[in-house]
Amino acid sequence: MVATMSDRVYIFDTTLRDGEQSPGCSMTVPEKLLMARNLVELGVDILEAGFPIASEGEYDAVTAISKEHPAARIAALARCCAPDVERAAAALSHARQPRIHLVIATSDIHLKYKLKKTQQQVLDDAFAAVELARRHVDDVEFSAEDGARTQPEFLEKIARAVVAAGARTVNIPDTVGYATPKEYGTLISRIVTALGDSAIVSTHCHDDLGLAVSNTLAAIEAGARQIECTINGIGERAGNCSLEEIVMILKTRPDSYAYHTGINTEHLYSTSQLLSSIITFGPQPNKAIVGRNAFAHEAGSTKTDTQRKDHLRNHRSRSVEYPRASSSSENTADATHSDNERRTRHDLTREELNDLYQRFTAVADHRKKGLMDEEISSLIQASREEMLKIAAQ
């Protein structure tokens, strides 16, 4: 990393655009508005609201989100052609910090079979689209679709051209999830070096080989300062880089990755849960950061026993931060004594904690299927009511 380079990484959330395009993830305008409110509260730097030219619904969603959050930085996707650019600009007319996000394919395979254009034609289209977009907004981002498989010489050439035309951000997507961290980092480093301080280099990684987060980390170390990602990692095919995973890696391991974001991490789980309630599926139980079992440990393990003892030591009262679910009575230690951040918290005295432990094990031993947050909340309420009765006698 260049010594003078900022360690601030910007989060570009594309849950409502790229994420919403995947099967089972479509959202109505009211659902997009609800999700957008939570993303703004979460603290994403740029919120990509949709692809206005795609449909009336997409146009309406971008317009509605721009109206409700005029101070937020709202982005709309457009292909490098005049109708798309004009439609995106119209949908963003209520935003005070609008961004038009332009995209065109740049790899040889896309040029030959998808666009049927030469490199020069694509470069000309991109340059003209950026110039047109700049007539409407100050903030233009350019994405080289399938950038990770584009000839590096051409990628550098088109990156320089769009910045000269007025783009502030250049995104190099791994559109088909084919790149590996080493080669992707090398490519990002080349573009960062070529552009210098003239533009921010962005990364947009898909997870087809399970490398989206790893590739993103490599890109950050190579100088990328914007991450395009989604809540729960939703997106086309195997999905996008997971917002919660990349954010928590940077927050948890500053010794290895000395970068920071503006995300309010305490809202990650609730935002994940909201998305799950809107679309047709949620993250798998063992999903990092937001999965139900992400912080469940077996009580017999040395790690969990140490956590439990350390949590109880020298405290008159403590805050119980239980996980989303626990697999059986063997998981009770971490269910009631966890130092990991949780969405739901209850301040309990030692007596209340011990009573809750007994109630939890009794139910879990009987069911062997685990308890959810709301069920544990009910146990806490029942415990407190019982103790109040005893105290009143």
Coordinates of C-alpha atoms in Angstrom, one line a residue:
M1 CA 0.0 0.0 0.0
V2 CA 1.3 3.5 -0.9
A3 CA 2.1 5.3 2.4
T4 CA 0.1 8.4 1.5
M5 CA -3.0 6.4 0.4
S6 CA -6.0 6.8 2.6
D7 CA -7.0 3.8 4.8
R8 CA -10.7 4.6 4.5
V9 CA -12.6 2.1 2.4
Y10 CA -15.9 3.1 1.0
I11 CA -18.9 0.6 1.0
F12 CA -20.9 0.6 -2.2
D13 CA -24.0 -1.5 -1.4
T14 CA -25.7 -3.2 -4.4
T15 CA -28.2 -5.3 -2.6
L16 CA -31.1 -3.5 -4.3
R17 CA -29.6 -3.8 -7.8
D18 CA -27.1 -6.7 -8.4
G19 CA -28.4 -8.6 -5.4
E20 CA -32.1 -8.1 -6.3
Q21 CA -31.4 -9.5 -9.8
S22 CA -30.8 -13.0 -8.5
P23 CA -33.6 -15.6 -8.5
G24 CA -35.8 -15.4 -5.4
C25 CA -34.5 -11.9 -4.5
S26 CA -36.9 -9.6 -6.4
M27 CA -38.4 -6.8 -4.3
T28 CA -41.4 -4.5 -4.7
V29 CA -40.9 -0.7 -4.5
P30 CA -42.2 -0.6 -0.8
E31 CA -39.8 -3.5 0.1
K32 CA -36.9 -1.6 -1.6
L33 CA -37.8 1.5 0.4
L34 CA -37.8 -0.5 3.6
M35 CA -34.5 -2.0 2.8
A36 CA -33.0 1.3 1.8
R37 CA -33.9 2.8 5.2
N38 CA -31.9 0.2 6.9
L39 CA -29.0 0.5 4.6
V40 CA -28.8 4.2 5.2
E41 CA -29.0 3.5 9.0
L42 CA -26.3 0.9 8.5
G43 CA -24.0 3.6 7.1
V44 CA -23.3 2.5 3.6
D45 CA -21.4 5.2 1.6
I46 CA -23.1 4.6 -1.7
L47 CA -26.5 2.9 -2.1
E48 CA -27.2 1.5 -5.6
A49 CA -30.9 1.7 -5.8
G50 CA -31.6 0.1 -9.2
F51 CA -31.4 0.0 -12.9
P52 CA -34.0 2.6 -14.1
I53 CA -34.1 1.7 -17.8
A54 CA -34.9 -2.0 -17.0
S55 CA -38.5 -1.4 -16.0
E56 CA -41.0 1.1 -14.6
G57 CA -40.7 -0.6 -11.2
E58 CA -36.9 -0.1 -11.2
Y59 CA -37.4 3.6 -12.2
D60 CA -40.0 4.1 -9.5
A61 CA -37.8 2.5 -6.9
V62 CA -34.8 4.7 -7.6
T63 CA -37.0 7.8 -7.7
A64 CA -38.7 6.9 -4.4
I65 CA -35.5 6.1 -2.6
S66 CA -33.9 9.4 -3.9
K67 CA -37.0 11.3 -2.6
E68 CA -36.9 9.7 0.8
H69 CA -33.2 9.9 1.3
P70 CA -32.1 13.1 -0.6
A71 CA -29.0 13.5 1.5
A72 CA -27.7 10.0 0.9
R73 CA -25.4 9.1 -2.0
I74 CA -27.7 7.2 -4.3
A75 CA -26.5 5.4 -7.4
A76 CA -28.4 4.2 -10.5
L77 CA -27.0 1.8 -13.1
A78 CA -26.9 2.6 -16.8
R79 CA -25.3 1.0 -19.8
C80 CA -23.1 3.2 -21.9
C81 CA -25.8 4.5 -24.2
A82 CA -27.8 7.7 -24.2
P83 CA -31.3 6.3 -23.3
D84 CA -29.9 4.6 -20.2
V85 CA -28.0 7.6 -19.1
E86 CA -31.0 9.9 -19.5
R87 CA -33.3 7.5 -17.7
A88 CA -30.9 7.2 -14.8
A89 CA -30.5 10.9 -14.5
A90 CA -34.2 11.4 -14.4
A91 CA -34.7 8.8 -11.7
L92 CA -32.0 10.5 -9.6
S93 CA -33.4 14.0 -10.0
H94 CA -34.4 14.2 -6.3
A95 CA -31.0 13.1 -4.9
R96 CA -28.6 15.8 -3.7
Q97 CA -25.6 13.4 -4.2
P98 CA -26.6 11.4 -7.3
R99 CA -24.2 8.9 -8.9
I100 CA -24.6 7.5 -12.4
H101 CA -23.0 4.1 -12.6
L102 CA -22.0 3.3 -16.1
V103 CA -21.2 -0.2 -17.3
I104 CA -19.9 -1.8 -20.6
A105 CA -18.2 -5.1 -21.2
T106 CA -14.5 -5.0 -22.0
S107 CA -13.2 -8.6 -22.2
D108 CA -12.5 -10.1 -25.6
I109 CA -15.1 -12.8 -25.1
H110 CA -17.8 -10.2 -24.3
L111 CA -16.7 -8.0 -27.1
K112 CA -16.9 -10.8 -29.6
Y113 CA -20.0 -12.7 -28.6
K114 CA -22.1 -10.1 -26.6
L115 CA -21.4 -6.7 -28.0
K116 CA -19.9 -7.6 -31.4
K117 CA -17.8 -4.5 -31.2
T118 CA -14.1 -3.7 -31.3
Q119 CA -12.1 -2.4 -28.4
Q120 CA -12.0 1.1 -30.0
Q121 CA -15.8 1.1 -30.4
V122 CA -16.2 0.2 -26.7
L123 CA -13.7 2.8 -25.7
D124 CA -15.6 5.4 -27.7
D125 CA -19.0 4.4 -26.3
A126 CA -17.6 4.6 -22.7
F127 CA -16.0 8.0 -23.2
A128 CA -19.2 9.4 -24.7
A129 CA -21.4 8.0 -22.0
V130 CA -19.2 9.4 -19.2
E131 CA -19.3 12.8 -20.9
L132 CA -23.1 12.7 -21.2
A133 CA -23.5 11.5 -17.6
R134 CA -21.3 14.4 -16.4
R135 CA -23.7 16.8 -17.9
H136 CA -26.3 15.6 -15.4
V137 CA -24.3 14.7 -12.3
D138 CA -20.8 15.4 -10.8
D139 CA -20.3 11.8 -9.6
V140 CA -19.9 9.2 -12.3
E141 CA -18.6 5.7 -11.9
F142 CA -17.4 3.5 -14.7
S143 CA -17.5 -0.3 -14.6
A144 CA -15.5 -2.5 -17.0
E145 CA -17.8 -5.6 -17.1
D146 CA -15.7 -8.8 -16.9
G147 CA -12.8 -6.6 -16.1
A148 CA -10.9 -9.4 -14.4
R149 CA -10.7 -11.2 -17.8
T150 CA -10.0 -8.1 -19.8
Q151 CA -6.5 -7.7 -21.5
P152 CA -4.6 -5.6 -18.9
E153 CA -3.4 -3.1 -21.6
F154 CA -6.9 -2.4 -22.8
L155 CA -8.2 -2.2 -19.3
E156 CA -5.6 0.4 -18.4
K157 CA -6.3 2.3 -21.6
I158 CA -10.1 2.5 -21.1
A159 CA -9.6 3.4 -17.4
R160 CA -7.5 6.4 -18.3
A161 CA -10.0 7.4 -21.0
V162 CA -13.1 7.4 -18.8
V163 CA -11.3 9.3 -16.0
A164 CA -10.2 11.9 -18.6
A165 CA -13.9 12.1 -19.6
G166 CA -14.9 12.9 -16.0
A167 CA -15.4 9.6 -14.1
R168 CA -14.4 9.7 -10.4
T169 CA -14.5 6.0 -9.8
V170 CA -13.3 3.1 -11.9
N171 CA -14.6 -0.4 -11.0
I172 CA -12.9 -3.6 -12.1
P173 CA -15.4 -6.4 -11.6
D174 CA -14.7 -10.1 -11.4
T175 CA -18.0 -10.5 -13.1
V176 CA -17.9 -14.3 -13.5
G177 CA -16.1 -15.1 -10.2
Y178 CA -13.1 -16.6 -12.0
A179 CA -10.2 -14.6 -10.6
T180 CA -7.8 -15.6 -7.8
P181 CA -6.5 -13.2 -5.1
K182 CA -3.0 -13.0 -6.5
E183 CA -3.9 -12.3 -10.1
Y184 CA -6.8 -10.0 -9.1
G185 CA -4.6 -8.0 -6.8
T186 CA -1.9 -7.6 -9.5
L187 CA -4.5 -6.3 -11.9
I188 CA -6.0 -3.9 -9.4
S189 CA -2.5 -2.6 -8.5
R190 CA -1.8 -1.9 -12.2
I191 CA -5.0 0.3 -12.5
V192 CA -4.3 2.0 -9.2
T193 CA -0.8 2.9 -10.4
A194 CA -2.1 4.1 -13.8
L195 CA -4.8 6.4 -12.3
G196 CA -2.9 7.6 -9.2
D197 CA -5.0 10.2 -7.3
S198 CA -7.3 11.0 -10.3
A199 CA -9.9 8.4 -9.4
I200 CA -10.9 5.8 -6.8
V201 CA -10.5 2.2 -8.0
S202 CA -13.4 -0.1 -7.0
T203 CA -13.8 -3.8 -6.7
H204 CA -16.9 -5.9 -7.4
C205 CA -16.3 -9.6 -6.9
H206 CA -18.6 -12.6 -7.4
D207 CA -18.4 -15.8 -5.4
D208 CA -18.5 -18.5 -8.0
L209 CA -15.3 -20.1 -6.7
G210 CA -15.9 -19.0 -3.1
L211 CA -13.2 -16.3 -3.4
A212 CA -15.2 -13.0 -3.5
V213 CA -14.1 -11.9 0.0
S214 CA -10.5 -13.1 -0.5
N215 CA -10.3 -11.3 -3.9
T216 CA -11.8 -8.1 -2.3
L217 CA -9.2 -8.2 0.4
A218 CA -6.4 -8.6 -2.2
A219 CA -7.8 -5.6 -4.1
I220 CA -7.9 -3.4 -1.0
E221 CA -4.2 -4.3 -0.3
A222 CA -3.5 -3.4 -3.9
G223 CA -5.0 0.0 -3.5
A224 CA -8.8 -0.3 -4.2
R225 CA -10.7 2.0 -1.9
Q226 CA -14.3 1.1 -2.8
I227 CA -16.0 -2.3 -2.2
E228 CA -19.1 -3.3 -4.1
C229 CA -21.0 -5.8 -2.0
T230 CA -24.4 -7.0 -0.8
I231 CA -26.1 -7.9 2.5
N232 CA -25.9 -11.7 3.0
G233 CA -23.8 -11.9 -0.1
I234 CA -26.8 -12.2 -2.4
G235 CA -26.4 -11.8 -6.1
E236 CA -26.4 -13.5 -9.4
R237 CA -25.3 -17.2 -9.5
A238 CA -23.2 -17.8 -6.3
G239 CA -23.6 -14.2 -5.2
N240 CA -21.5 -11.1 -4.4
C241 CA -18.9 -10.3 -1.8
S242 CA -20.7 -10.4 1.5
L243 CA -20.9 -6.9 3.1
E244 CA -21.0 -8.2 6.6
E245 CA -18.0 -10.5 6.1
I246 CA -15.6 -7.9 4.5
V247 CA -16.6 -5.2 7.0
M248 CA -16.1 -7.4 10.0
I249 CA -12.8 -8.7 8.8
L250 CA -11.5 -5.1 8.5
K251 CA -12.9 -4.2 11.9
T252 CA -11.8 -7.4 13.7
R253 CA -8.3 -7.7 12.2
P254 CA -6.7 -4.2 12.0
D255 CA -3.4 -5.9 12.8
S256 CA -3.6 -7.5 9.4
Y257 CA -5.7 -5.1 7.5
A258 CA -5.2 -1.5 8.6
Y259 CA -8.3 -0.1 6.9
H260 CA -11.7 1.1 8.2
T261 CA -15.2 1.7 6.9
G262 CA -18.1 3.9 8.1
I263 CA -20.4 1.0 8.8
N264 CA -22.4 0.9 12.0
T265 CA -21.7 -2.8 12.7
E266 CA -24.3 -3.1 15.4
H267 CA -26.9 -3.0 12.7
L268 CA -25.5 -5.7 10.6
Y269 CA -27.5 -8.6 12.0
S270 CA -30.9 -6.7 12.0
T271 CA -30.3 -5.6 8.4
S272 CA -29.5 -9.2 7.4
Q273 CA -32.6 -10.4 9.1
L274 CA -34.7 -7.8 7.4
L275 CA -33.5 -8.8 4.0
S276 CA -34.2 -12.5 4.8
S277 CA -37.8 -11.5 5.7
I278 CA -38.2 -9.7 2.4
I279 CA -36.8 -12.2 -0.1
T280 CA -37.4 -16.0 -0.3
F281 CA -34.4 -17.2 1.7
G282 CA -31.9 -16.2 4.4
P283 CA -28.3 -17.1 4.9
Q284 CA -27.3 -20.6 5.8
P285 CA -27.1 -21.3 9.5
N286 CA -23.3 -21.5 9.5
K287 CA -22.9 -18.3 7.5
A288 CA -20.1 -16.2 8.9
I289 CA -21.2 -13.1 11.0
V290 CA -25.0 -13.3 10.5
G291 CA -25.7 -17.1 10.4
R292 CA -27.8 -18.5 13.3
N293 CA -25.0 -20.8 14.4
A294 CA -22.1 -18.4 13.7
F295 CA -21.3 -18.0 17.4
A296 CA -22.6 -21.3 18.8
H297 CA -19.9 -23.5 20.5
E298 CA -20.1 -26.8 22.2
A299 CA -20.0 -26.4 26.0
G300 CA -17.4 -29.1 26.3
S301 CA -14.8 -27.3 24.3
T302 CA -11.9 -25.5 26.1
K303 CA -12.7 -22.3 24.2
T304 CA -16.3 -22.1 25.3
D305 CA -15.4 -23.0 28.9
T306 CA -12.8 -20.2 29.0
Q307 CA -15.3 -17.7 27.5
R308 CA -17.9 -18.6 30.2
K309 CA -15.5 -18.3 33.1
D310 CA -14.0 -15.1 31.9
H311 CA -17.4 -13.6 31.3
L312 CA -18.6 -14.4 34.8
R313 CA -15.4 -13.4 36.7
N314 CA -15.7 -10.3 39.0
H315 CA -19.0 -9.1 37.8
R316 CA -22.1 -8.4 40.0
S317 CA -24.3 -8.3 36.9
R318 CA -23.7 -8.9 33.2
S319 CA -25.3 -8.4 29.8
V320 CA -26.5 -11.6 28.2
E321 CA -25.9 -11.5 24.5
Y322 CA -27.2 -14.7 23.1
P323 CA -26.8 -16.1 19.6
R324 CA -29.6 -16.6 17.1
A325 CA -30.0 -20.2 17.9
S326 CA -28.3 -23.0 19.9
S327 CA -28.2 -26.6 18.7
S328 CA -28.9 -28.3 22.0
S329 CA -28.3 -28.1 25.8
E330 CA -24.6 -28.7 25.0
N331 CA -24.5 -25.2 23.6
T332 CA -25.9 -23.4 26.6
A333 CA -22.6 -21.9 27.8
D334 CA -22.3 -19.6 24.7
A335 CA -26.0 -19.1 24.5
T336 CA -26.0 -17.4 27.9
H337 CA -22.4 -16.1 28.2
S338 CA -21.1 -14.6 25.0
D339 CA -18.8 -11.7 24.4
N340 CA -19.7 -11.5 20.7
E341 CA -21.9 -8.7 19.6
R342 CA -25.5 -9.7 19.4
R343 CA -28.7 -8.0 18.2
T344 CA -30.7 -8.9 21.4
R345 CA -29.4 -8.1 24.9
H346 CA -30.7 -8.5 28.4
D347 CA -29.0 -7.3 31.6
L348 CA -29.4 -10.1 34.1
T349 CA -28.2 -10.5 37.7
R350 CA -26.3 -13.6 38.7
E351 CA -29.4 -15.1 40.1
E352 CA -31.4 -14.5 37.0
L353 CA -28.6 -15.8 34.8
N354 CA -28.5 -19.1 36.8
D355 CA -32.2 -19.5 36.7
L356 CA -32.2 -18.9 32.9
Y357 CA -29.5 -21.5 32.5
Q358 CA -31.6 -24.1 34.2
R359 CA -34.7 -23.2 32.2
F360 CA -32.7 -23.2 28.9
T361 CA -31.1 -26.6 29.5
A362 CA -34.5 -28.1 30.5
V363 CA -36.1 -27.0 27.3
A364 CA -33.1 -27.8 25.0
D365 CA -32.7 -31.3 26.5
H366 CA -36.3 -32.0 25.8
R367 CA -36.5 -30.7 22.3
K368 CA -32.9 -31.3 21.0
K369 CA -33.7 -28.9 18.2
G370 CA -32.5 -25.6 19.5
L371 CA -34.0 -22.3 20.7
M372 CA -34.5 -19.1 18.8
D373 CA -34.0 -15.6 20.1
E374 CA -37.7 -15.0 20.8
E375 CA -37.9 -18.3 22.7
I376 CA -35.0 -17.3 24.9
S377 CA -36.6 -13.9 25.5
S378 CA -39.7 -15.8 26.7
L379 CA -37.6 -17.8 29.1
I380 CA -36.0 -14.7 30.5
Q381 CA -39.5 -13.1 31.0
A382 CA -40.8 -16.3 32.7
S383 CA -37.7 -16.4 35.0
R384 CA -38.2 -12.8 36.0
E385 CA -41.9 -13.2 36.7
E386 CA -41.2 -16.3 38.8
M387 CA -38.5 -14.4 40.8
L388 CA -40.9 -11.5 41.4
K389 CA -43.5 -13.9 42.8
I390 CA -40.9 -15.5 45.1
A391 CA -39.8 -12.1 46.3
A392 CA -43.4 -11.0 47.0
Q393 CA -44.0 -14.0 49.3

